[in-house]
mmCIF file with all atom_site columns, C-alpha atoms in Angstrom:
data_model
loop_
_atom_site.group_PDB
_atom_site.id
_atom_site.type_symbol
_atom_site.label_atom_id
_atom_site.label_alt_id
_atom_site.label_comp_id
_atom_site.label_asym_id
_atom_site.label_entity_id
_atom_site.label_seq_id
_atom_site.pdbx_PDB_ins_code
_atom_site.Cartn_x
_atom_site.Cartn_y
_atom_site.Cartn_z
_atom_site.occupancy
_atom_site.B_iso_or_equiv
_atom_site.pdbx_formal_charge
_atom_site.auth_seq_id
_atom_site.auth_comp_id
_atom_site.auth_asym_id
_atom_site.auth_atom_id
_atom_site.pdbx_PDB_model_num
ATOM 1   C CA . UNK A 1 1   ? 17.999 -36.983 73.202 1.00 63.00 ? 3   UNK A CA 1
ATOM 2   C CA . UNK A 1 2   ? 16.705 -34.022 70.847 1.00 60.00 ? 4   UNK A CA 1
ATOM 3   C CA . UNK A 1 3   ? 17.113 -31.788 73.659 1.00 60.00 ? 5   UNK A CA 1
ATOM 4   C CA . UNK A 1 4   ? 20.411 -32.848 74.986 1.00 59.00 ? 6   UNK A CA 1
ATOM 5   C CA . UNK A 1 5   ? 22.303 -32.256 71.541 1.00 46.00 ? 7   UNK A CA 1
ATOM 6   C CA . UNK A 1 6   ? 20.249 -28.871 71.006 1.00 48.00 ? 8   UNK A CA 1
ATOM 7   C CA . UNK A 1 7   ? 21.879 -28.056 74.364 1.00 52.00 ? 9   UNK A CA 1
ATOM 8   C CA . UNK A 1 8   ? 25.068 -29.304 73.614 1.00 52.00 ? 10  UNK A CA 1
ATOM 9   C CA . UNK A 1 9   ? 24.932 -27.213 70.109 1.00 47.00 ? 11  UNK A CA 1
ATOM 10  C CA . UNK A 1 10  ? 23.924 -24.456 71.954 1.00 56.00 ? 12  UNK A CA 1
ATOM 11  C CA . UNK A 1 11  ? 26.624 -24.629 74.557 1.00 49.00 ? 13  UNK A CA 1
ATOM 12  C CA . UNK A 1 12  ? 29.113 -25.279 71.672 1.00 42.00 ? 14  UNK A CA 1
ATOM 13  C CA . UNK A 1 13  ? 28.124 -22.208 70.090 1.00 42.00 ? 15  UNK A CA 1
ATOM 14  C CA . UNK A 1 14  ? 28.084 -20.105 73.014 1.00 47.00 ? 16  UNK A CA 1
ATOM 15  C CA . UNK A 1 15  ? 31.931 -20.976 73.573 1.00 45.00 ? 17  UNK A CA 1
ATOM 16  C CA . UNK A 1 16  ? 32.957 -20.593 70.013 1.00 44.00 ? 18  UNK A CA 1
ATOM 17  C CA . UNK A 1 17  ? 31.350 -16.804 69.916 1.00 46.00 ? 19  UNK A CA 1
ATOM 18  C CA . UNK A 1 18  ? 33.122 -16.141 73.389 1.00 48.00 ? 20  UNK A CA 1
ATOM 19  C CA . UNK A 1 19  ? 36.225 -17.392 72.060 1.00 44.00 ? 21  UNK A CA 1
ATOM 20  C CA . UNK A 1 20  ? 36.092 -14.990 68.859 1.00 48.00 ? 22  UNK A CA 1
ATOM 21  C CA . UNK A 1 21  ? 35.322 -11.965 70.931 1.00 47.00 ? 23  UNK A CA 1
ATOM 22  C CA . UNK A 1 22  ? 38.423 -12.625 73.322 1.00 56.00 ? 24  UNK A CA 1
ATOM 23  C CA . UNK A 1 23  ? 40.697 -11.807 70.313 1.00 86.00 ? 25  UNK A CA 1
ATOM 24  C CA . UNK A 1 24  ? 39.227 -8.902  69.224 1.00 94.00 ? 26  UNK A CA 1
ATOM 25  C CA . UNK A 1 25  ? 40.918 -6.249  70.536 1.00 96.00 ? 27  UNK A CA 1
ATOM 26  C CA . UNK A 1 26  ? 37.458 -4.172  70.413 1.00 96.00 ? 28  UNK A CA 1
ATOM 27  C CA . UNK A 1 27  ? 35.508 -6.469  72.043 1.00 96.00 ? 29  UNK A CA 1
ATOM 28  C CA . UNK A 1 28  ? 36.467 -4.104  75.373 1.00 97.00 ? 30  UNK A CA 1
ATOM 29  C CA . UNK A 1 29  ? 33.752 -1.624  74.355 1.00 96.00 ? 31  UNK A CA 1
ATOM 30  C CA . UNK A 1 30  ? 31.027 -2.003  76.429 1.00 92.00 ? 32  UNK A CA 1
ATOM 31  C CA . UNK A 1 31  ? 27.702 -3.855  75.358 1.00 92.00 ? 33  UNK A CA 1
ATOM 32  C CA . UNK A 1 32  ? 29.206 -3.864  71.765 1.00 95.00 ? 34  UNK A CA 1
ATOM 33  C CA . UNK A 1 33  ? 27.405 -6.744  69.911 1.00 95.00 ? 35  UNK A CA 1
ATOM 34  C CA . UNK A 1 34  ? 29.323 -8.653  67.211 1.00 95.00 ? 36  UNK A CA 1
ATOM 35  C CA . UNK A 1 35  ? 27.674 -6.219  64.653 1.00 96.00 ? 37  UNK A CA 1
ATOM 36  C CA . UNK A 1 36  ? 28.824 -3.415  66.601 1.00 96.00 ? 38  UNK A CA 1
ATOM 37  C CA . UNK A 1 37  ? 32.206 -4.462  66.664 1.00 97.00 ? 39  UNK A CA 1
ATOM 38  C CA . UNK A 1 38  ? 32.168 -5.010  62.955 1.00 96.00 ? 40  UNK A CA 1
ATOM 39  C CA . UNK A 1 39  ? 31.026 -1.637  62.056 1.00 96.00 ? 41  UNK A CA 1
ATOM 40  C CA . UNK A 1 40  ? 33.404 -0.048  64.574 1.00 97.00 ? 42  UNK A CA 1
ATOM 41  C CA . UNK A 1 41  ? 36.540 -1.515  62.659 1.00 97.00 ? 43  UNK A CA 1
ATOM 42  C CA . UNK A 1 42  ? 35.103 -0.824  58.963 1.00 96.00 ? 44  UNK A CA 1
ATOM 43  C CA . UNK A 1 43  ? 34.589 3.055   60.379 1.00 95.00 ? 45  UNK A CA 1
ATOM 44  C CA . UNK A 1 44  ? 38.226 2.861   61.627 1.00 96.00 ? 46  UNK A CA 1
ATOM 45  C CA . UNK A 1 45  ? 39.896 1.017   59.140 1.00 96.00 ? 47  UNK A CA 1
ATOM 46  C CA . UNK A 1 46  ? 37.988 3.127   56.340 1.00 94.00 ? 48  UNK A CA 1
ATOM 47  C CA . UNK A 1 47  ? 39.788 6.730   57.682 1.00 92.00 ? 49  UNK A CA 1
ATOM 48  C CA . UNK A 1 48  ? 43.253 4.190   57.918 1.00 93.00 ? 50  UNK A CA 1
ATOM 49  C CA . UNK A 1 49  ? 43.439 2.861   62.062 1.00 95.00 ? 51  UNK A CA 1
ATOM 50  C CA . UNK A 1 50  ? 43.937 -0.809  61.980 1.00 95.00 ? 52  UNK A CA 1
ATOM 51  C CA . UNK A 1 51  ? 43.225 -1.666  65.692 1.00 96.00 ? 53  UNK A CA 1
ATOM 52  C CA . UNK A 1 52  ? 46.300 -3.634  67.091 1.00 96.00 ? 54  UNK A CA 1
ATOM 53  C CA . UNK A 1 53  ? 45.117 -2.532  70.779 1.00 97.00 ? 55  UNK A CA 1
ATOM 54  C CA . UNK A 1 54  ? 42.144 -0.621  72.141 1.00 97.00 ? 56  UNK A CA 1
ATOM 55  C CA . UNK A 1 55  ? 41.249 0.246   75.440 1.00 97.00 ? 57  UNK A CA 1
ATOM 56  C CA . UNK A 1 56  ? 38.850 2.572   77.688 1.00 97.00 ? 58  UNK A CA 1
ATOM 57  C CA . UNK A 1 57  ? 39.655 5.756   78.420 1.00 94.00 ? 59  UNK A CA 1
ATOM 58  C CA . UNK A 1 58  ? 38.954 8.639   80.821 1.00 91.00 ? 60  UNK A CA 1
ATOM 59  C CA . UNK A 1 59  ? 35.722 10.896  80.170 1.00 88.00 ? 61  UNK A CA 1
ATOM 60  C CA . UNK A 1 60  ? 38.532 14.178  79.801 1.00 88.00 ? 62  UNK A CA 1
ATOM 61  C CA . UNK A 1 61  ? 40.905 11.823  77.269 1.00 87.00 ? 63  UNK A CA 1
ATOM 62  C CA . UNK A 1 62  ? 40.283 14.696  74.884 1.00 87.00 ? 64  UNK A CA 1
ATOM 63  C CA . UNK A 1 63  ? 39.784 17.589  77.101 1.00 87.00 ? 65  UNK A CA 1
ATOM 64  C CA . UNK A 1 64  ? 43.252 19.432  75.147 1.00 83.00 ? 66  UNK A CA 1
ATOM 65  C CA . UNK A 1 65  ? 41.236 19.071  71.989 1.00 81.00 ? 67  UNK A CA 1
ATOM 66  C CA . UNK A 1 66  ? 37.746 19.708  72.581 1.00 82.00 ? 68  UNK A CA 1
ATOM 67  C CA . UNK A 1 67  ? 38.197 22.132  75.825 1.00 81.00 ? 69  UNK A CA 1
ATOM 68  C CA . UNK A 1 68  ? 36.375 19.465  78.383 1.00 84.00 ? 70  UNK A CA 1
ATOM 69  C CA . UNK A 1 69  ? 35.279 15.979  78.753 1.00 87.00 ? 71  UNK A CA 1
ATOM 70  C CA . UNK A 1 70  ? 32.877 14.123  77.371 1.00 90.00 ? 72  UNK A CA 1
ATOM 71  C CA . UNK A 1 71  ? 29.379 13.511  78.573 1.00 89.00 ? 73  UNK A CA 1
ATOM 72  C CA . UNK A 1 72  ? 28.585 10.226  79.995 1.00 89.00 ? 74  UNK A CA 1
ATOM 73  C CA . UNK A 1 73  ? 26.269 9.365   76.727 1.00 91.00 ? 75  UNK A CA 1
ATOM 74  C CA . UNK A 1 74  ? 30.389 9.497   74.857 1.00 93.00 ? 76  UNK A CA 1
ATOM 75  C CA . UNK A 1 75  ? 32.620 6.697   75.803 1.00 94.00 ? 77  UNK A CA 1
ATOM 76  C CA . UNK A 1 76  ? 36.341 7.840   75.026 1.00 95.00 ? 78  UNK A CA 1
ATOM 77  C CA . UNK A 1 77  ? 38.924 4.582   74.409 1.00 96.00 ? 79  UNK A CA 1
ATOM 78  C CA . UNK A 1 78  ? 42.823 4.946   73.321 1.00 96.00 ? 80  UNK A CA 1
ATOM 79  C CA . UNK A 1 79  ? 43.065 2.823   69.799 1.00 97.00 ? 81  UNK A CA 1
ATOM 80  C CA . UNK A 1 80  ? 46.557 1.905   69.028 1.00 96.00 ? 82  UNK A CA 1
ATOM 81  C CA . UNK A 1 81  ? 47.471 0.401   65.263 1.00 94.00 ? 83  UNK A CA 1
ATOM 82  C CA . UNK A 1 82  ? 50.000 -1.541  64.303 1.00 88.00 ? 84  UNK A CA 1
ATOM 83  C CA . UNK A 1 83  ? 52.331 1.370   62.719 1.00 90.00 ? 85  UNK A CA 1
ATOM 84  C CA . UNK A 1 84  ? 52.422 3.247   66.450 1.00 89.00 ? 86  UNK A CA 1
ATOM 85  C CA . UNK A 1 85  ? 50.003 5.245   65.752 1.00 95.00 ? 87  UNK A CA 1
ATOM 86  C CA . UNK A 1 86  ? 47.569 6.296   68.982 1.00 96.00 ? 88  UNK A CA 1
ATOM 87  C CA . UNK A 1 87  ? 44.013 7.694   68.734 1.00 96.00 ? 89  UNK A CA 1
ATOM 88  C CA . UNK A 1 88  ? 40.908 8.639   71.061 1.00 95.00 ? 90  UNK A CA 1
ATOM 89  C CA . UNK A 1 89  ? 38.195 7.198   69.589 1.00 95.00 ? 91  UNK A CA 1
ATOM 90  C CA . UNK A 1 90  ? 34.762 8.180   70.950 1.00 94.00 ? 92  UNK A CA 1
ATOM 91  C CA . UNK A 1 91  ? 31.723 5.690   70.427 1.00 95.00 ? 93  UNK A CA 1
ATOM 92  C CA . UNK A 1 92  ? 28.059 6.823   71.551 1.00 94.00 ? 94  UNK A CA 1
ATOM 93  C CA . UNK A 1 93  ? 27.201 4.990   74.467 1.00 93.00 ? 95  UNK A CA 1
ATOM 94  C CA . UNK A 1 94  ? 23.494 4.677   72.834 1.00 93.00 ? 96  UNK A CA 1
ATOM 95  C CA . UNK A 1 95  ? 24.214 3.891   69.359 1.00 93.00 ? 97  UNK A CA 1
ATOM 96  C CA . UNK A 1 96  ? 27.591 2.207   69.576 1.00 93.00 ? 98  UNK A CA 1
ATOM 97  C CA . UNK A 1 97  ? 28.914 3.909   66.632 1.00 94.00 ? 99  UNK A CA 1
ATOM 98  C CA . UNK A 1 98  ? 31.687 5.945   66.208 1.00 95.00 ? 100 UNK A CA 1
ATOM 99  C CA . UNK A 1 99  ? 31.567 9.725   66.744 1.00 93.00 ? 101 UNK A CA 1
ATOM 100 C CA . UNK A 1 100 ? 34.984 10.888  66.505 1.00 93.00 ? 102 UNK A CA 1
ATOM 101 C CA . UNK A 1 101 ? 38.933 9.228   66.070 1.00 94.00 ? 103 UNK A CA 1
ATOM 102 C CA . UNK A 1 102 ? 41.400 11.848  67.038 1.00 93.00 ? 104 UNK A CA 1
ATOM 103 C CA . UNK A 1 103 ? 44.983 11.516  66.290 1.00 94.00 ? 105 UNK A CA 1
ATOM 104 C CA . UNK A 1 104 ? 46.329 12.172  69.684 1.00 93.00 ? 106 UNK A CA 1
ATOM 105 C CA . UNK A 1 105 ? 50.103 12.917  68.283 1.00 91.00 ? 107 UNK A CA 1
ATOM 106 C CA . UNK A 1 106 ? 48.898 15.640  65.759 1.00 91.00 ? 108 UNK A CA 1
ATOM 107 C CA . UNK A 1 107 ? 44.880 16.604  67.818 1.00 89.00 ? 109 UNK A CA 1
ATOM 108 C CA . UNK A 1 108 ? 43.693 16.220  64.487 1.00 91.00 ? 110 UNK A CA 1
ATOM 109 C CA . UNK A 1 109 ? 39.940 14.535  63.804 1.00 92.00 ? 111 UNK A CA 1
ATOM 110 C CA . UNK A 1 110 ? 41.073 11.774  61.380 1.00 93.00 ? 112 UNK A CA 1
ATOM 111 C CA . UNK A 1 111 ? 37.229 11.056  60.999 1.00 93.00 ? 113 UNK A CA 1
ATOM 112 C CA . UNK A 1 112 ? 33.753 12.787  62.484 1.00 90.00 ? 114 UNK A CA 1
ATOM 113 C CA . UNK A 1 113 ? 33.605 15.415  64.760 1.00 86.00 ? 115 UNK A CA 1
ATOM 114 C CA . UNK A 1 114 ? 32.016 16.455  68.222 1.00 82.00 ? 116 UNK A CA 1
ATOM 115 C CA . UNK A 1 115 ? 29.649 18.959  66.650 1.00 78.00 ? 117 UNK A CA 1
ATOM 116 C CA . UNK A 1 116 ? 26.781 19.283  69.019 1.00 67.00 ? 118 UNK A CA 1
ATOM 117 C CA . UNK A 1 117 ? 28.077 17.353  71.858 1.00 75.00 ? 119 UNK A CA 1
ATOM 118 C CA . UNK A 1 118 ? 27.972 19.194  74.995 1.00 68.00 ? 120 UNK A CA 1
ATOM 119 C CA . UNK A 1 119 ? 31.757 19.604  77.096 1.00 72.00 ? 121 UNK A CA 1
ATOM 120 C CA . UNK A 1 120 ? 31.683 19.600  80.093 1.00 75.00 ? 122 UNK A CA 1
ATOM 121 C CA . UNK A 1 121 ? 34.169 21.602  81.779 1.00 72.00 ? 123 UNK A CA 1
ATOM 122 C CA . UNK A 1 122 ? 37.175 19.800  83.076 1.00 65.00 ? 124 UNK A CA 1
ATOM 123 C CA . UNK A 1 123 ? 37.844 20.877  86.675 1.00 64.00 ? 125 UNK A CA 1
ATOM 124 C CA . UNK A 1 124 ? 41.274 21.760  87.371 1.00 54.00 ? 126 UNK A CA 1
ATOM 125 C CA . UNK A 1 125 ? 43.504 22.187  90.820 1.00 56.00 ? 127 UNK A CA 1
#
């Protein structure tokens, strides 16, 4: 009986965590724990992005900006708020925390910077 409701509670659990991630619109970052999430949206709400839509982007999302794409250790996504604003944000694949937010109307950094990560040359035809 003891185990049966543990795996009940478990199960009941399981589905209420799965059902809070589906609403996030961050929860599309990949391997982002709840944590992870959590910290991602303090980081973007502190420099004033309040995430109505996110989603992943190309490695060369930025390549007007920074001069080439991003590394595969960089994960670009397109952030949209709820006042029509858009932005690349770039997490590190490793750490899960935000490296840069660029306003993509303006190319502006509205918080970090790509300081020592290496561009990779975008190929063109």
């Amino acid at each position: 009986m003891k185990k049966r409701f543990l795996a009940l509670l478990s199960a009941v659990v399981l589905c209420l965590a799965m059902a809070a991630c589906q609403g996030d619109p961050l929860s599309v970052i990949d391997r982002a724990t709840a944590d992870d999430l959590a910290t991602i949206r303090t980081t973007l709400e502190t420099c004033g992005v309040h995430v109505s839509t996110c989603e992943p982007a190309e490695a060369d999302a930025l390549a007007d900006v920074i001069g080439g794409a991003l590394p595969s250790a960089y994960a670009p996504y397109i952030v949209t708020d709820g006042e029509g604003g858009t932005f690349c944000m770039v997490i590190n694949t490793g750490t899960r925390m935000v490296t840069a937010v660029v306003d993509e109307d303006t190319g502006e950094f509205v918080f970090g910077g790509l300081n020592g990560v290496p561009v990779e040359p975008v190929e063109t035809e």
